[in-house]
Amino acid sequence: MQDWTEKNKQLAKHWLAALPAVRAYAIALVPNPSDADEVIQSVALKVVEKFGEYDEARPFVNWALGIARFEVLNRRRTYARDQHVFSERAMEVVEQAAIQVGGECDRRESALQICLAELGEDARLIIEYRYASGLSVQAIAERLGRRPNTVSMSLTRTRRALRACVDRRLDEGDEGRDA
Amino acid sequence: MSRVPQDMIDAWAADDLNEADRAALDRWLAEDPDHGVEFLRSMMLHRHLGDLAPVAARAQGRPAERASIDERQPFKLRTHLYLLAAGLMLAAAAVAIYFAVSSLPHSPIPDPTSPPPVATLIESTGSPVFYENDIARDGGEYARGMYSIDSGSAQFLLRSRVTVDLRGKTQLRMYNPSSVYLARGEAAFKVPTGAEGFTVHLPDGSRVIDLGTEFNVALDGNGRSQVVVTKGSVRVIHASTGDDVVFIAGQGAVLDENGFQNTTERRVRIDGTIAGDTSANNSIVATFTSDDLFVGDSVVIDLNVEPVDAAQKQQWFGVFVNPAGPKGLTKAQFGGVLRTDRVSQGNNYDQHAIVVDRSIDFIGVYTDQGIGNGGGRIRMRITLSNGFDALADYELQIDDDGDGEFEHARTGRFMLGPQMAIGIATDFGAHRYTTHDAIGNEKQKNEGTLP
């Protein structure tokens, strides 16, 4: 029913290649997961709408990230408590980083799945309270009968350990995708 | 690379960074491209923890409890705002994601003997949930196979992080975390970013391929199926005709042996006639909850008013919408009066068209000028732009003299509660109405004079 033209195929190819960077960029600058997902969808829509304006002399990923930057700014100004984002220079750094390591995103998630399973019971419980239940540090402290500072330090330590575990698995090429 | 300001990044991830620290983080980022990489990897960790921790908790037999509002992290306090914004923003859909998966091979239905996936039954209501021939328990993890319920609902989380919500008498076979077969009934699907390509196979061989979105699929038992996209977009491939179409949020398709039918038709339609009589009436025609209507769905009301006795006064006709459900009938009314000769000759003719009083959510007109000729008609479409507990849009048209022309039109919004009751509100006594579903099946018929 649809007549998918050669241009659409080109768009598909470009978008597939750019998506990891756009996703990483949104995740970095829009901490709320729902918002980040919506930014990605908005970028996708804009990319389709504006594809006719795309200058093929320019890398597609940079063009898509330009659109993403606008969407991120728009979203944070509308909904984030801190309506500022970052300076132009800092945004550029994040864009370049997204191009550089955006493709790691899925492998990092797979690796984290294994690293989480390796956590001790106490660390895992705190991570679950924080990320699965969405509890604040204060609330976790009250649940566990500990001081907020202690919980905060445990969270920091656990995240650091998880990050190191993920980095190590990626270095070793063991992301556990087949686990 | 200077020391990583991890505390600041963590605070940023919680959307809880103060202005001074934000400026410091900004400076650190701007210093060195490697800082951007470090920042990105830390933010990926936060995002992935948010995605994986609930799954890990369930895997440990500890389904995550929900924090009360006071206990939540800062950005989670604004969930309703986000939901509202999401609905508004996603009125347009990410068609582009189509392209991301359009090159996927059209594989046949997977072999059921392939390695089984694991699905977690998150929550169920109503009748027991069966996994094959065993009763499944909330919180339990189950392998590939047939899942069925006789009534109520059952929500599953697949390993792919796709959420599947079975509704009413439904059978669904899970092939793997990215592929299911809807054998009977209705199911809603929510597919997160990263799980695009999730496919629902239908009994006629058609396929619904998700492009990062939310959608609903219902079978009518007569070989037809209905796909409604509530968010994002889906690609539907018709088995018989080979039609391959992308539908975006707010659109739907009915599939039958001839292809896609009624692609813009909504789920519920109410056609009715109000006949002239003497007594005042308000009658509920239908009630709706989130089980019946989804974002993008509309209720369409089309009422005819037959000519009435000119001796009657204050003849108001229209539709009432009770945003809180069937109790109480006066919260929101939409309609008009039949024009009379005397009114039309008066000096405030236009004021008798439609009056809006938003303070009481009332739209309508009363007249004490007597009632007259010709009958009338009202058409109304209520669209759940943002689902329940959110704003709904309406379009209203009124023919106040039965000449077939809609002299009055208005659009607007009102707030819906967790459910909605639709009724006929009139100063006439008798009315007849019929309701239909989107496929055109007659659902409810009423004839006669109400008390």
JSON list of N, CA and C in Angstrom, two decimals, chain A residues 122-158:
[
{"chain": "A", "resi": 122, "resn": "ASP", "atom": "N", "xyz": [22.96, -6.94, 50.55]},
{"chain": "A", "resi": 122, "resn": "ASP", "atom": "CA", "xyz": [22.72, -5.60, 51.08]},
{"chain": "A", "resi": 122, "resn": "ASP", "atom": "C", "xyz": [22.75, -4.55, 49.96]},
{"chain": "A", "resi": 123, "resn": "ALA", "atom": "N", "xyz": [23.77, -4.63, 49.14]},
{"chain": "A", "resi": 123, "resn": "ALA", "atom": "CA", "xyz": [23.90, -3.66, 48.04]},
{"chain": "A", "resi": 123, "resn": "ALA", "atom": "C", "xyz": [22.74, -3.79, 47.07]},
{"chain": "A", "resi": 124, "resn": "ARG", "atom": "N", "xyz": [22.35, -5.03, 46.81]},
{"chain": "A", "resi": 124, "resn": "ARG", "atom": "CA", "xyz": [21.25, -5.25, 45.86]},
{"chain": "A", "resi": 124, "resn": "ARG", "atom": "C", "xyz": [19.94, -4.66, 46.42]},
{"chain": "A", "resi": 125, "resn": "LEU", "atom": "N", "xyz": [19.74, -4.84, 47.71]},
{"chain": "A", "resi": 125, "resn": "LEU", "atom": "CA", "xyz": [18.51, -4.32, 48.31]},
{"chain": "A", "resi": 125, "resn": "LEU", "atom": "C", "xyz": [18.45, -2.80, 48.19]},
{"chain": "A", "resi": 126, "resn": "ILE", "atom": "N", "xyz": [19.57, -2.14, 48.45]},
{"chain": "A", "resi": 126, "resn": "ILE", "atom": "CA", "xyz": [19.59, -0.68, 48.36]},
{"chain": "A", "resi": 126, "resn": "ILE", "atom": "C", "xyz": [19.36, -0.22, 46.91]},
{"chain": "A", "resi": 127, "resn": "ILE", "atom": "N", "xyz": [19.98, -0.93, 45.97]},
{"chain": "A", "resi": 127, "resn": "ILE", "atom": "CA", "xyz": [19.77, -0.59, 44.56]},
{"chain": "A", "resi": 127, "resn": "ILE", "atom": "C", "xyz": [18.29, -0.77, 44.18]},
{"chain": "A", "resi": 128, "resn": "GLU", "atom": "N", "xyz": [17.70, -1.84, 44.67]},
{"chain": "A", "resi": 128, "resn": "GLU", "atom": "CA", "xyz": [16.29, -2.08, 44.34]},
{"chain": "A", "resi": 128, "resn": "GLU", "atom": "C", "xyz": [15.39, -1.00, 44.96]},
{"chain": "A", "resi": 129, "resn": "TYR", "atom": "N", "xyz": [15.69, -0.66, 46.21]},
{"chain": "A", "resi": 129, "resn": "TYR", "atom": "CA", "xyz": [14.89, 0.41, 46.84]},
{"chain": "A", "resi": 129, "resn": "TYR", "atom": "C", "xyz": [14.99, 1.70, 46.02]},
{"chain": "A", "resi": 130, "resn": "ARG", "atom": "N", "xyz": [16.22, 1.98, 45.61]},
{"chain": "A", "resi": 130, "resn": "ARG", "atom": "CA", "xyz": [16.44, 3.26, 44.91]},
{"chain": "A", "resi": 130, "resn": "ARG", "atom": "C", "xyz": [15.86, 3.24, 43.49]},
{"chain": "A", "resi": 131, "resn": "TYR", "atom": "N", "xyz": [16.14, 2.16, 42.75]},
{"chain": "A", "resi": 131, "resn": "TYR", "atom": "CA", "xyz": [15.82, 2.19, 41.32]},
{"chain": "A", "resi": 131, "resn": "TYR", "atom": "C", "xyz": [14.54, 1.43, 40.96]},
{"chain": "A", "resi": 132, "resn": "ALA", "atom": "N", "xyz": [14.17, 0.41, 41.71]},
{"chain": "A", "resi": 132, "resn": "ALA", "atom": "CA", "xyz": [12.95, -0.31, 41.40]},
{"chain": "A", "resi": 132, "resn": "ALA", "atom": "C", "xyz": [11.75, 0.33, 42.09]},
{"chain": "A", "resi": 133, "resn": "SER", "atom": "N", "xyz": [11.94, 0.72, 43.35]},
{"chain": "A", "resi": 133, "resn": "SER", "atom": "CA", "xyz": [10.84, 1.34, 44.09]},
{"chain": "A", "resi": 133, "resn": "SER", "atom": "C", "xyz": [10.84, 2.85, 43.98]},
{"chain": "A", "resi": 134, "resn": "GLY", "atom": "N", "xyz": [11.97, 3.43, 43.56]},
{"chain": "A", "resi": 134, "resn": "GLY", "atom": "CA", "xyz": [12.02, 4.88, 43.40]},
{"chain": "A", "resi": 134, "resn": "GLY", "atom": "C", "xyz": [12.11, 5.62, 44.72]},
{"chain": "A", "resi": 135, "resn": "LEU", "atom": "N", "xyz": [12.64, 4.96, 45.76]},
{"chain": "A", "resi": 135, "resn": "LEU", "atom": "CA", "xyz": [12.72, 5.62, 47.07]},
{"chain": "A", "resi": 135, "resn": "LEU", "atom": "C", "xyz": [13.87, 6.62, 47.11]},
{"chain": "A", "resi": 136, "resn": "SER", "atom": "N", "xyz": [13.69, 7.67, 47.88]},
{"chain": "A", "resi": 136, "resn": "SER", "atom": "CA", "xyz": [14.77, 8.63, 48.09]},
{"chain": "A", "resi": 136, "resn": "SER", "atom": "C", "xyz": [15.76, 8.02, 49.09]},
{"chain": "A", "resi": 137, "resn": "VAL", "atom": "N", "xyz": [16.93, 8.63, 49.18]},
{"chain": "A", "resi": 137, "resn": "VAL", "atom": "CA", "xyz": [17.93, 8.16, 50.13]},
{"chain": "A", "resi": 137, "resn": "VAL", "atom": "C", "xyz": [17.36, 8.19, 51.55]},
{"chain": "A", "resi": 138, "resn": "GLN", "atom": "N", "xyz": [16.67, 9.27, 51.86]},
{"chain": "A", "resi": 138, "resn": "GLN", "atom": "CA", "xyz": [16.07, 9.42, 53.19]},
{"chain": "A", "resi": 138, "resn": "GLN", "atom": "C", "xyz": [15.11, 8.26, 53.49]},
{"chain": "A", "resi": 139, "resn": "ALA", "atom": "N", "xyz": [14.28, 7.95, 52.52]},
{"chain": "A", "resi": 139, "resn": "ALA", "atom": "CA", "xyz": [13.28, 6.89, 52.72]},
{"chain": "A", "resi": 139, "resn": "ALA", "atom": "C", "xyz": [13.96, 5.53, 52.87]},
{"chain": "A", "resi": 140, "resn": "ILE", "atom": "N", "xyz": [15.01, 5.31, 52.08]},
{"chain": "A", "resi": 140, "resn": "ILE", "atom": "CA", "xyz": [15.74, 4.03, 52.20]},
{"chain": "A", "resi": 140, "resn": "ILE", "atom": "C", "xyz": [16.36, 3.93, 53.59]},
{"chain": "A", "resi": 141, "resn": "ALA", "atom": "N", "xyz": [16.93, 5.04, 54.04]},
{"chain": "A", "resi": 141, "resn": "ALA", "atom": "CA", "xyz": [17.55, 5.05, 55.37]},
{"chain": "A", "resi": 141, "resn": "ALA", "atom": "C", "xyz": [16.53, 4.69, 56.45]},
{"chain": "A", "resi": 142, "resn": "GLU", "atom": "N", "xyz": [15.35, 5.24, 56.32]},
{"chain": "A", "resi": 142, "resn": "GLU", "atom": "CA", "xyz": [14.31, 4.94, 57.31]},
{"chain": "A", "resi": 142, "resn": "GLU", "atom": "C", "xyz": [13.92, 3.47, 57.26]},
{"chain": "A", "resi": 143, "resn": "ARG", "atom": "N", "xyz": [13.80, 2.92, 56.05]},
{"chain": "A", "resi": 143, "resn": "ARG", "atom": "CA", "xyz": [13.45, 1.50, 55.93]},
{"chain": "A", "resi": 143, "resn": "ARG", "atom": "C", "xyz": [14.49, 0.60, 56.58]},
{"chain": "A", "resi": 144, "resn": "LEU", "atom": "N", "xyz": [15.75, 0.98, 56.39]},
{"chain": "A", "resi": 144, "resn": "LEU", "atom": "CA", "xyz": [16.82, 0.10, 56.84]},
{"chain": "A", "resi": 144, "resn": "LEU", "atom": "C", "xyz": [17.33, 0.46, 58.23]},
{"chain": "A", "resi": 145, "resn": "GLY", "atom": "N", "xyz": [16.80, 1.54, 58.81]},
{"chain": "A", "resi": 145, "resn": "GLY", "atom": "CA", "xyz": [17.26, 1.96, 60.13]},
{"chain": "A", "resi": 145, "resn": "GLY", "atom": "C", "xyz": [18.70, 2.45, 60.13]},
{"chain": "A", "resi": 146, "resn": "ARG", "atom": "N", "xyz": [19.08, 3.10, 59.03]},
{"chain": "A", "resi": 146, "resn": "ARG", "atom": "CA", "xyz": [20.45, 3.61, 58.94]},
{"chain": "A", "resi": 146, "resn": "ARG", "atom": "C", "xyz": [20.43, 5.11, 58.73]},
{"chain": "A", "resi": 147, "resn": "ARG", "atom": "N", "xyz": [21.60, 5.70, 58.82]},
{"chain": "A", "resi": 147, "resn": "ARG", "atom": "CA", "xyz": [21.69, 7.14, 58.58]},
{"chain": "A", "resi": 147, "resn": "ARG", "atom": "C", "xyz": [21.69, 7.40, 57.08]},
{"chain": "A", "resi": 148, "resn": "PRO", "atom": "N", "xyz": [21.08, 8.49, 56.64]},
{"chain": "A", "resi": 148, "resn": "PRO", "atom": "CA", "xyz": [21.05, 8.80, 55.20]},
{"chain": "A", "resi": 148, "resn": "PRO", "atom": "C", "xyz": [22.43, 8.85, 54.57]},
{"chain": "A", "resi": 149, "resn": "ASN", "atom": "N", "xyz": [23.41, 9.39, 55.32]},
{"chain": "A", "resi": 149, "resn": "ASN", "atom": "CA", "xyz": [24.76, 9.46, 54.77]},
{"chain": "A", "resi": 149, "resn": "ASN", "atom": "C", "xyz": [25.33, 8.08, 54.48]},
{"chain": "A", "resi": 150, "resn": "THR", "atom": "N", "xyz": [25.01, 7.15, 55.38]},
{"chain": "A", "resi": 150, "resn": "THR", "atom": "CA", "xyz": [25.50, 5.78, 55.19]},
{"chain": "A", "resi": 150, "resn": "THR", "atom": "C", "xyz": [24.89, 5.18, 53.93]},
{"chain": "A", "resi": 151, "resn": "VAL", "atom": "N", "xyz": [23.59, 5.40, 53.75]},
{"chain": "A", "resi": 151, "resn": "VAL", "atom": "CA", "xyz": [22.91, 4.86, 52.57]},
{"chain": "A", "resi": 151, "resn": "VAL", "atom": "C", "xyz": [23.47, 5.51, 51.31]},
{"chain": "A", "resi": 152, "resn": "SER", "atom": "N", "xyz": [23.67, 6.82, 51.40]},
{"chain": "A", "resi": 152, "resn": "SER", "atom": "CA", "xyz": [24.18, 7.55, 50.25]},
{"chain": "A", "resi": 152, "resn": "SER", "atom": "C", "xyz": [25.56, 7.01, 49.84]},
{"chain": "A", "resi": 153, "resn": "MET", "atom": "N", "xyz": [26.40, 6.76, 50.84]},
{"chain": "A", "resi": 153, "resn": "MET", "atom": "CA", "xyz": [27.73, 6.23, 50.54]},
{"chain": "A", "resi": 153, "resn": "MET", "atom": "C", "xyz": [27.64, 4.83, 49.96]},
{"chain": "A", "resi": 154, "resn": "SER", "atom": "N", "xyz": [26.72, 4.03, 50.50]},
{"chain": "A", "resi": 154, "resn": "SER", "atom": "CA", "xyz": [26.56, 2.67, 49.97]},
{"chain": "A", "resi": 154, "resn": "SER", "atom": "C", "xyz": [26.13, 2.72, 48.51]},
{"chain": "A", "resi": 155, "resn": "LEU", "atom": "N", "xyz": [25.21, 3.62, 48.21]},
{"chain": "A", "resi": 155, "resn": "LEU", "atom": "CA", "xyz": [24.75, 3.75, 46.83]},
{"chain": "A", "resi": 155, "resn": "LEU", "atom": "C", "xyz": [25.90, 4.14, 45.92]},
{"chain": "A", "resi": 156, "resn": "THR", "atom": "N", "xyz": [26.67, 5.12, 46.36]},
{"chain": "A", "resi": 156, "resn": "THR", "atom": "CA", "xyz": [27.80, 5.58, 45.55]},
{"chain": "A", "resi": 156, "resn": "THR", "atom": "C", "xyz": [28.79, 4.44, 45.32]},
{"chain": "A", "resi": 157, "resn": "ARG", "atom": "N", "xyz": [29.11, 3.73, 46.41]},
{"chain": "A", "resi": 157, "resn": "ARG", "atom": "CA", "xyz": [30.05, 2.62, 46.29]},
{"chain": "A", "resi": 157, "resn": "ARG", "atom": "C", "xyz": [29.53, 1.54, 45.34]},
{"chain": "A", "resi": 158, "resn": "THR", "atom": "N", "xyz": [28.25, 1.23, 45.48]},
{"chain": "A", "resi": 158, "resn": "THR", "atom": "CA", "xyz": [27.68, 0.17, 44.65]},
{"chain": "A", "resi": 158, "resn": "THR", "atom": "C", "xyz": [27.66, 0.57, 43.18]}
]
